[in-house]
């Protein structure tokens, strides 16, 4: 314990200074940072050298620390040692559990000054605000595409590396991110875990539930910078923005008619679709192929009609549910993919715009 008398003041300061030096005696020659243990200094120096000696036996990725490797390997093994006592949900990281536990308190102290939406974490507010400012600070060095968050950039970069570390045990399909695998697996189980508290409708993904809930909240977070009009989804904003651009159109693959809005094209394409065996239970409209029916039904559920089309067109999903072979006579002029009907091709081509 330190002495409190004024005569001991100088002695106490010397003790404090000496203790601080003794606590961190290992200094980095490159940046001057000090460490308590030699092992911590060695670990830190890898930041400068780029050395990553810990290799993942699953995918070959290497890491600077053993702790980082252990955390990464949980993405392959599915291990989630941190469990929430409130709801039983498990997490692979302690920090993720801590973030999740805030959701039980319902406390959302961080409010967006632009639209009034509140968040439980400041980091979530910061990311959300970029939807208003248009800021995308994380840029891909390979193709120049920019992203709101670093994790989104990392996932995108797997398109270039062809890395697909998440594999479905049921059908063998591989995916670039765990969340996509989870969503895919629901096509096998039929699970729809995200339920709207307002009307009871269920969805397979949280993002689709959020999109649907905007029907109830009237929230329109996507604003046109040219005229100020607001939209509930980014796809609607993108379609609207094309009305400000001269010369850019969506072409009907059947009759070559041009449209400024993708939704006008979808509506027009229905004129080309003859009575087919795939009937919508909601409104009675019939379709020649199952993919067009699935896309159409998303409109009734308040979802983007184009969501999941690239997966639904894959044999691994379609052939499980459709026994009747369909002739694929509609070819995409941009990427050469083929489709069973013009409606599916029209929806697919929106991805190239």
Tab-separated table of C-alpha atoms in Angstrom:
chain	number	residue	atom	x	y	z
A	1	UNK	CA	0.000	0.000	0.000
A	2	UNK	CA	1.274	3.504	-0.845
A	3	UNK	CA	2.156	6.056	1.851
A	4	UNK	CA	-0.142	9.092	2.019
A	5	UNK	CA	2.149	11.685	3.604
A	6	UNK	CA	3.597	14.476	1.425
A	7	UNK	CA	7.141	13.352	2.292
A	8	UNK	CA	6.479	10.070	0.519
A	9	UNK	CA	4.944	11.579	-2.655
A	10	UNK	CA	8.163	11.399	-4.699
A	11	UNK	CA	8.857	7.835	-3.539
A	12	UNK	CA	5.324	6.718	-4.532
A	13	UNK	CA	5.717	8.195	-8.047
A	14	UNK	CA	8.999	6.318	-8.485
A	15	UNK	CA	7.319	3.064	-7.403
A	16	UNK	CA	4.473	3.607	-9.926
A	17	UNK	CA	6.892	4.359	-12.776
A	18	UNK	CA	9.062	1.355	-11.940
A	19	UNK	CA	5.982	-0.915	-11.718
A	20	UNK	CA	4.763	0.260	-15.134
A	21	UNK	CA	8.155	-0.483	-16.720
A	22	UNK	CA	8.337	-3.869	-14.991
A	23	UNK	CA	4.822	-4.785	-16.172
A	24	UNK	CA	5.623	-4.218	-19.883
A	25	UNK	CA	9.336	-4.865	-20.374
A	26	UNK	CA	9.099	-6.263	-23.944
A	27	UNK	CA	9.039	-3.507	-26.552
A	28	UNK	CA	8.421	-3.801	-30.306
A	29	UNK	CA	11.365	-2.328	-32.224
A	30	UNK	CA	9.091	-1.365	-35.135
A	31	UNK	CA	6.283	0.591	-33.483
A	32	UNK	CA	7.330	0.987	-29.840
A	33	UNK	CA	4.410	-0.950	-28.318
A	34	UNK	CA	5.257	-2.679	-25.022
A	35	UNK	CA	4.104	-6.058	-23.693
A	36	UNK	CA	4.068	-7.880	-20.379
A	37	UNK	CA	5.137	-11.248	-21.804
A	38	UNK	CA	7.639	-12.155	-24.508
A	39	UNK	CA	5.062	-14.422	-26.173
A	40	UNK	CA	2.725	-11.427	-26.568
A	41	UNK	CA	5.500	-9.463	-28.278
A	42	UNK	CA	6.166	-12.347	-30.721
A	43	UNK	CA	2.456	-12.557	-31.479
A	44	UNK	CA	2.257	-8.785	-32.069
A	45	UNK	CA	5.275	-8.779	-34.410
A	46	UNK	CA	3.336	-10.940	-36.873
A	47	UNK	CA	1.280	-7.815	-37.627
A	48	UNK	CA	4.450	-6.339	-39.139
A	49	UNK	CA	5.891	-9.508	-40.721
A	50	UNK	CA	2.603	-10.914	-42.057
A	51	UNK	CA	3.511	-14.354	-40.677
A	52	UNK	CA	0.473	-16.619	-40.136
A	53	UNK	CA	1.731	-20.004	-38.865
A	54	UNK	CA	-1.612	-21.494	-37.759
A	55	UNK	CA	-3.211	-23.380	-40.658
A	56	UNK	CA	-6.845	-24.529	-40.888
A	57	UNK	CA	-6.954	-28.225	-41.843
A	58	UNK	CA	-10.436	-27.749	-43.360
A	59	UNK	CA	-9.862	-24.990	-45.909
A	60	UNK	CA	-6.146	-24.110	-45.750
A	61	UNK	CA	-6.578	-20.581	-44.404
A	62	UNK	CA	-3.792	-19.413	-42.104
A	63	UNK	CA	-3.933	-17.230	-39.006
A	64	UNK	CA	-1.505	-15.208	-36.897
A	65	UNK	CA	-2.730	-16.607	-33.554
A	66	UNK	CA	-3.991	-19.964	-32.328
A	67	UNK	CA	-7.039	-18.232	-30.815
A	68	UNK	CA	-8.025	-16.856	-34.239
A	69	UNK	CA	-7.632	-20.330	-35.768
A	70	UNK	CA	-9.814	-21.937	-33.064
A	71	UNK	CA	-12.538	-19.320	-33.633
A	72	UNK	CA	-12.356	-19.858	-37.416
A	73	UNK	CA	-12.518	-23.673	-37.149
A	74	UNK	CA	-15.869	-23.363	-35.380
A	75	UNK	CA	-17.315	-22.162	-38.697
A	76	UNK	CA	-16.505	-25.641	-40.080
A	77	UNK	CA	-17.320	-27.775	-37.017
A	78	UNK	CA	-20.446	-25.851	-36.030
A	79	UNK	CA	-19.257	-25.712	-32.406
A	80	UNK	CA	-21.088	-23.028	-30.385
A	81	UNK	CA	-19.881	-23.172	-26.767
A	82	UNK	CA	-21.491	-19.920	-25.576
A	83	UNK	CA	-25.153	-20.368	-24.681
A	84	UNK	CA	-27.736	-17.707	-23.825
A	85	UNK	CA	-29.471	-18.601	-20.542
A	86	UNK	CA	-32.481	-16.521	-21.541
A	87	UNK	CA	-33.481	-18.282	-24.786
A	88	UNK	CA	-31.043	-21.192	-25.207
A	89	UNK	CA	-29.470	-19.878	-28.410
A	90	UNK	CA	-25.776	-20.743	-28.810
A	91	UNK	CA	-22.864	-18.793	-30.297
A	92	UNK	CA	-19.337	-19.545	-31.471
A	93	UNK	CA	-17.900	-16.390	-29.869
A	94	UNK	CA	-18.324	-14.836	-26.443
A	95	UNK	CA	-18.609	-11.372	-28.021
A	96	UNK	CA	-21.508	-12.581	-30.213
A	97	UNK	CA	-23.321	-13.881	-27.122
A	98	UNK	CA	-22.821	-10.524	-25.373
A	99	UNK	CA	-24.236	-8.692	-28.414
A	100	UNK	CA	-27.202	-11.073	-28.574
A	101	UNK	CA	-28.060	-10.679	-24.880
A	102	UNK	CA	-28.804	-7.003	-25.442
A	103	UNK	CA	-31.805	-8.105	-27.551
A	104	UNK	CA	-33.491	-9.470	-24.413
A	105	UNK	CA	-33.322	-6.111	-22.640
A	106	UNK	CA	-35.155	-4.477	-25.600
A	107	UNK	CA	-32.929	-1.459	-25.014
A	108	UNK	CA	-32.091	0.428	-28.229
A	109	UNK	CA	-30.301	3.621	-27.218
A	110	UNK	CA	-28.766	4.421	-30.637
A	111	UNK	CA	-31.226	6.267	-32.870
A	112	UNK	CA	-30.835	7.243	-36.526
A	113	UNK	CA	-31.361	11.003	-36.950
A	114	UNK	CA	-32.400	10.454	-40.581
A	115	UNK	CA	-35.280	7.966	-40.243
A	116	UNK	CA	-35.732	7.415	-36.489
A	117	UNK	CA	-34.815	3.714	-36.499
A	118	UNK	CA	-33.190	2.588	-33.231
A	119	UNK	CA	-30.392	0.088	-32.609
A	120	UNK	CA	-29.006	-1.782	-29.618
A	121	UNK	CA	-25.392	-1.270	-30.752
A	122	UNK	CA	-23.604	1.819	-32.069
A	123	UNK	CA	-21.825	-0.292	-34.707
A	124	UNK	CA	-25.230	-1.338	-36.129
A	125	UNK	CA	-26.312	2.307	-36.276
A	126	UNK	CA	-23.086	3.248	-38.096
A	127	UNK	CA	-23.675	0.550	-40.739
A	128	UNK	CA	-27.358	1.525	-41.089
A	129	UNK	CA	-26.495	5.210	-41.627
A	130	UNK	CA	-24.510	4.223	-44.710
A	131	UNK	CA	-27.823	3.276	-46.375
A	132	UNK	CA	-28.688	6.989	-46.194
A	133	UNK	CA	-25.269	8.430	-47.089
A	134	UNK	CA	-24.439	5.851	-49.772
A	135	UNK	CA	-21.012	5.332	-48.192
A	136	UNK	CA	-19.365	1.991	-48.999
A	137	UNK	CA	-15.888	2.153	-47.438
A	138	UNK	CA	-14.757	-1.447	-48.081
A	139	UNK	CA	-13.521	-1.886	-51.656
A	140	UNK	CA	-12.561	-5.092	-53.467
A	141	UNK	CA	-9.035	-4.815	-54.902
A	142	UNK	CA	-9.952	-7.382	-57.576
A	143	UNK	CA	-12.991	-5.768	-59.229
A	144	UNK	CA	-13.523	-2.432	-57.472
A	145	UNK	CA	-16.929	-3.258	-55.954
A	146	UNK	CA	-17.585	-1.537	-52.624
A	147	UNK	CA	-19.417	-2.769	-49.523
A	148	UNK	CA	-20.988	-1.395	-46.345
A	149	UNK	CA	-19.087	-3.741	-44.014
A	150	UNK	CA	-15.803	-5.655	-43.989
A	151	UNK	CA	-17.528	-9.066	-43.504
A	152	UNK	CA	-19.584	-8.381	-46.651
A	153	UNK	CA	-16.382	-7.637	-48.565
A	154	UNK	CA	-14.768	-10.872	-47.304
A	155	UNK	CA	-17.769	-12.900	-48.480
A	156	UNK	CA	-17.683	-11.164	-51.890
A	157	UNK	CA	-13.975	-11.916	-52.344
A	158	UNK	CA	-14.775	-15.637	-52.292
A	159	UNK	CA	-16.370	-15.108	-55.714
A	160	UNK	CA	-12.860	-14.397	-57.012
A	161	UNK	CA	-11.104	-17.117	-54.988
A	162	UNK	CA	-13.879	-19.677	-55.793
A	163	UNK	CA	-13.815	-20.669	-52.113
A	164	UNK	CA	-17.051	-22.351	-50.933
A	165	UNK	CA	-16.329	-23.679	-47.443
A	166	UNK	CA	-19.931	-24.448	-46.406
A	167	UNK	CA	-21.351	-27.715	-47.767
A	168	UNK	CA	-24.887	-29.128	-47.494
A	169	UNK	CA	-24.796	-32.708	-46.173
A	170	UNK	CA	-28.176	-33.408	-47.754
A	171	UNK	CA	-27.448	-32.650	-51.422
A	172	UNK	CA	-23.762	-31.685	-51.600
A	173	UNK	CA	-24.283	-28.060	-52.674
A	174	UNK	CA	-21.528	-25.703	-51.466
A	175	UNK	CA	-21.836	-22.058	-50.450
A	176	UNK	CA	-19.555	-19.101	-49.815
A	177	UNK	CA	-21.146	-18.203	-46.467
A	178	UNK	CA	-22.730	-20.078	-43.574
A	179	UNK	CA	-25.927	-18.006	-43.611
A	180	UNK	CA	-26.573	-18.985	-47.261
A	181	UNK	CA	-26.135	-22.651	-46.341
A	182	UNK	CA	-28.595	-22.231	-43.442
A	183	UNK	CA	-31.174	-20.662	-45.772
A	184	UNK	CA	-30.571	-23.387	-48.389
A	185	UNK	CA	-31.092	-26.159	-45.824
A	186	UNK	CA	-34.584	-24.816	-45.174
A	187	UNK	CA	-35.503	-25.877	-48.729
A	188	UNK	CA	-35.027	-29.444	-47.453
A	189	UNK	CA	-36.702	-28.974	-44.049
A	190	UNK	CA	-39.433	-26.484	-45.027
A	191	UNK	CA	-38.552	-24.470	-41.926
A	192	UNK	CA	-39.741	-20.818	-41.739
A	193	UNK	CA	-38.452	-19.582	-38.377
A	194	UNK	CA	-39.079	-15.846	-38.845
A	195	UNK	CA	-42.687	-14.959	-38.010
A	196	UNK	CA	-44.378	-11.578	-38.379
A	197	UNK	CA	-45.859	-10.526	-35.023
A	198	UNK	CA	-48.361	-8.330	-36.860
A	199	UNK	CA	-50.062	-10.813	-39.213
A	200	UNK	CA	-48.508	-14.221	-38.455
A	201	UNK	CA	-46.867	-14.801	-41.852
A	202	UNK	CA	-43.631	-16.815	-41.685
A	203	UNK	CA	-40.403	-16.477	-43.665
A	204	UNK	CA	-37.288	-18.550	-44.218
A	205	UNK	CA	-34.929	-15.571	-43.800
A	206	UNK	CA	-34.797	-12.622	-41.407
A	207	UNK	CA	-34.223	-10.209	-44.321
A	208	UNK	CA	-37.467	-11.312	-46.016
A	209	UNK	CA	-39.345	-10.828	-42.740
A	210	UNK	CA	-37.899	-7.306	-42.418
A	211	UNK	CA	-38.945	-6.490	-45.997
A	212	UNK	CA	-42.440	-7.796	-45.303
A	213	UNK	CA	-42.769	-5.841	-42.031
A	214	UNK	CA	-42.355	-2.573	-43.925
A	215	UNK	CA	-45.890	-3.203	-45.246
A	216	UNK	CA	-47.077	-2.709	-41.647
A	217	UNK	CA	-44.617	-0.002	-40.525
A	218	UNK	CA	-44.797	1.970	-43.817
A	219	UNK	CA	-41.013	2.405	-43.500
A	220	UNK	CA	-39.300	3.498	-46.725
A	221	UNK	CA	-35.547	3.712	-46.054
A	222	UNK	CA	-34.403	3.897	-49.695
A	223	UNK	CA	-34.533	7.468	-51.000
A	224	UNK	CA	-33.976	8.699	-54.559
A	225	UNK	CA	-31.215	11.331	-54.608
A	226	UNK	CA	-32.704	12.960	-57.723
A	227	UNK	CA	-36.344	13.538	-56.768
A	228	UNK	CA	-36.581	12.579	-53.080
A	229	UNK	CA	-39.115	9.765	-53.572
A	230	UNK	CA	-38.746	6.972	-50.988
A	231	UNK	CA	-39.109	3.189	-51.352
A	232	UNK	CA	-39.408	0.210	-49.029
A	233	UNK	CA	-36.834	-1.896	-50.941
A	234	UNK	CA	-33.603	-1.224	-52.785
A	235	UNK	CA	-34.852	-3.114	-55.869
A	236	UNK	CA	-37.779	-0.666	-56.127
A	237	UNK	CA	-35.420	2.315	-55.783
A	238	UNK	CA	-33.132	0.892	-58.495
A	239	UNK	CA	-36.101	0.414	-60.827
A	240	UNK	CA	-37.322	3.957	-60.126
A	241	UNK	CA	-33.890	5.524	-60.706
A	242	UNK	CA	-33.885	4.175	-64.251
A	243	UNK	CA	-36.800	6.526	-65.033
A	244	UNK	CA	-34.303	9.393	-64.587
A	245	UNK	CA	-31.817	7.804	-67.005
A	246	UNK	CA	-32.422	8.221	-70.728
A	247	UNK	CA	-31.748	5.236	-72.967
A	248	UNK	CA	-31.573	2.477	-70.313
A	249	UNK	CA	-34.319	-0.100	-70.710
A	250	UNK	CA	-35.370	-3.662	-69.891
A	251	UNK	CA	-35.956	-5.680	-73.069
A	252	UNK	CA	-38.565	-8.422	-73.395
A	253	UNK	CA	-36.739	-11.567	-74.639
A	254	UNK	CA	-39.882	-12.721	-76.454
A	255	UNK	CA	-40.894	-9.665	-78.512
A	256	UNK	CA	-37.979	-7.208	-77.939
A	257	UNK	CA	-40.278	-4.527	-76.498
A	258	UNK	CA	-38.460	-2.069	-74.185
A	259	UNK	CA	-39.526	-1.043	-70.659
A	260	UNK	CA	-38.010	1.498	-68.248
A	261	UNK	CA	-39.107	-0.496	-65.173
A	262	UNK	CA	-38.362	-4.186	-64.458
A	263	UNK	CA	-41.807	-4.504	-62.899
A	264	UNK	CA	-43.461	-3.327	-66.126
A	265	UNK	CA	-41.433	-6.002	-67.936
A	266	UNK	CA	-42.592	-8.702	-65.479
A	267	UNK	CA	-46.213	-7.576	-65.937
A	268	UNK	CA	-45.792	-7.582	-69.726
A	269	UNK	CA	-44.183	-11.046	-69.731
A	270	UNK	CA	-47.373	-12.526	-68.313
A	271	UNK	CA	-49.023	-11.864	-71.671
A	272	UNK	CA	-46.590	-14.332	-73.242
A	273	UNK	CA	-47.209	-17.022	-70.611
A	274	UNK	CA	-49.843	-19.473	-71.790
A	275	UNK	CA	-52.084	-21.482	-69.484
A	276	UNK	CA	-49.815	-23.950	-67.732
A	277	UNK	CA	-49.929	-26.752	-65.161
A	278	UNK	CA	-48.452	-24.615	-62.344
A	279	UNK	CA	-51.316	-22.679	-60.731
A	280	UNK	CA	-51.055	-20.043	-57.972
A	281	UNK	CA	-53.246	-21.030	-55.012
A	282	UNK	CA	-53.512	-17.350	-54.011
A	283	UNK	CA	-54.930	-15.754	-57.184
A	284	UNK	CA	-55.428	-18.605	-59.660
A	285	UNK	CA	-52.921	-17.403	-62.280
A	286	UNK	CA	-51.282	-20.276	-64.191
A	287	UNK	CA	-47.699	-20.662	-65.352
A	288	UNK	CA	-45.869	-22.901	-67.804
A	289	UNK	CA	-42.940	-23.525	-65.473
A	290	UNK	CA	-42.505	-23.895	-61.720
A	291	UNK	CA	-39.798	-21.211	-61.447
A	292	UNK	CA	-42.203	-18.560	-62.775
A	293	UNK	CA	-44.845	-19.679	-60.270
A	294	UNK	CA	-42.328	-19.502	-57.399
A	295	UNK	CA	-41.240	-16.007	-58.457
A	296	UNK	CA	-44.883	-14.922	-58.767
A	297	UNK	CA	-45.796	-16.275	-55.304
A	298	UNK	CA	-43.070	-14.144	-53.705
A	299	UNK	CA	-45.084	-11.062	-54.730
A	300	UNK	CA	-48.011	-12.306	-52.590
A	301	UNK	CA	-45.631	-12.853	-49.655
A	302	UNK	CA	-44.267	-9.326	-49.914
A	303	UNK	CA	-40.837	-10.535	-51.075
A	304	UNK	CA	-38.604	-9.594	-54.006
A	305	UNK	CA	-39.737	-11.681	-57.020
A	306	UNK	CA	-36.080	-12.167	-58.005
A	307	UNK	CA	-34.961	-13.497	-54.576
A	308	UNK	CA	-33.457	-16.979	-54.809
A	309	UNK	CA	-33.988	-17.313	-58.562
A	310	UNK	CA	-30.373	-18.268	-59.181
A	311	UNK	CA	-30.697	-21.100	-56.655
A	312	UNK	CA	-34.185	-22.147	-57.753
A	313	UNK	CA	-32.968	-22.604	-61.313
A	314	UNK	CA	-30.252	-25.047	-60.236
A	315	UNK	CA	-30.988	-28.739	-60.889
A	316	UNK	CA	-30.137	-29.563	-57.242
A	317	UNK	CA	-33.281	-27.730	-56.115
A	318	UNK	CA	-35.718	-27.790	-59.024
A	319	UNK	CA	-35.315	-31.441	-59.963
A	320	UNK	CA	-36.133	-32.532	-56.415
A	321	UNK	CA	-39.609	-30.967	-56.638
A	322	UNK	CA	-40.476	-31.140	-60.358
A	323	UNK	CA	-40.702	-34.522	-62.056
A	324	UNK	CA	-41.972	-33.159	-65.373
A	325	UNK	CA	-38.988	-32.234	-67.609
A	326	UNK	CA	-39.224	-28.717	-69.030
A	327	UNK	CA	-37.713	-27.652	-72.319
A	328	UNK	CA	-35.275	-24.792	-71.740
A	329	UNK	CA	-35.664	-22.674	-74.854
A	330	UNK	CA	-35.072	-19.142	-73.534
A	331	UNK	CA	-31.368	-18.212	-73.501
A	332	UNK	CA	-29.827	-15.232	-71.689
A	333	UNK	CA	-27.877	-13.187	-74.252
A	334	UNK	CA	-25.422	-12.025	-71.569
A	335	UNK	CA	-24.385	-15.210	-69.728
A	336	UNK	CA	-25.979	-17.973	-71.920
A	337	UNK	CA	-28.045	-19.492	-69.078
A	338	UNK	CA	-31.220	-21.184	-70.306
A	339	UNK	CA	-34.755	-21.022	-68.893
A	340	UNK	CA	-38.001	-22.879	-69.430
A	341	UNK	CA	-40.069	-19.742	-70.005
A	342	UNK	CA	-39.679	-16.058	-70.848
A	343	UNK	CA	-40.840	-14.951	-67.391
A	344	UNK	CA	-37.922	-16.678	-65.685
A	345	UNK	CA	-35.480	-15.279	-68.233
A	346	UNK	CA	-36.870	-11.770	-67.746
A	347	UNK	CA	-36.442	-12.005	-63.974
A	348	UNK	CA	-32.929	-13.426	-64.367
A	349	UNK	CA	-31.839	-10.606	-66.671
A	350	UNK	CA	-32.571	-8.049	-63.937
A	351	UNK	CA	-29.404	-9.322	-62.244
A	352	UNK	CA	-27.293	-8.066	-65.159
A	353	UNK	CA	-28.713	-4.526	-65.026
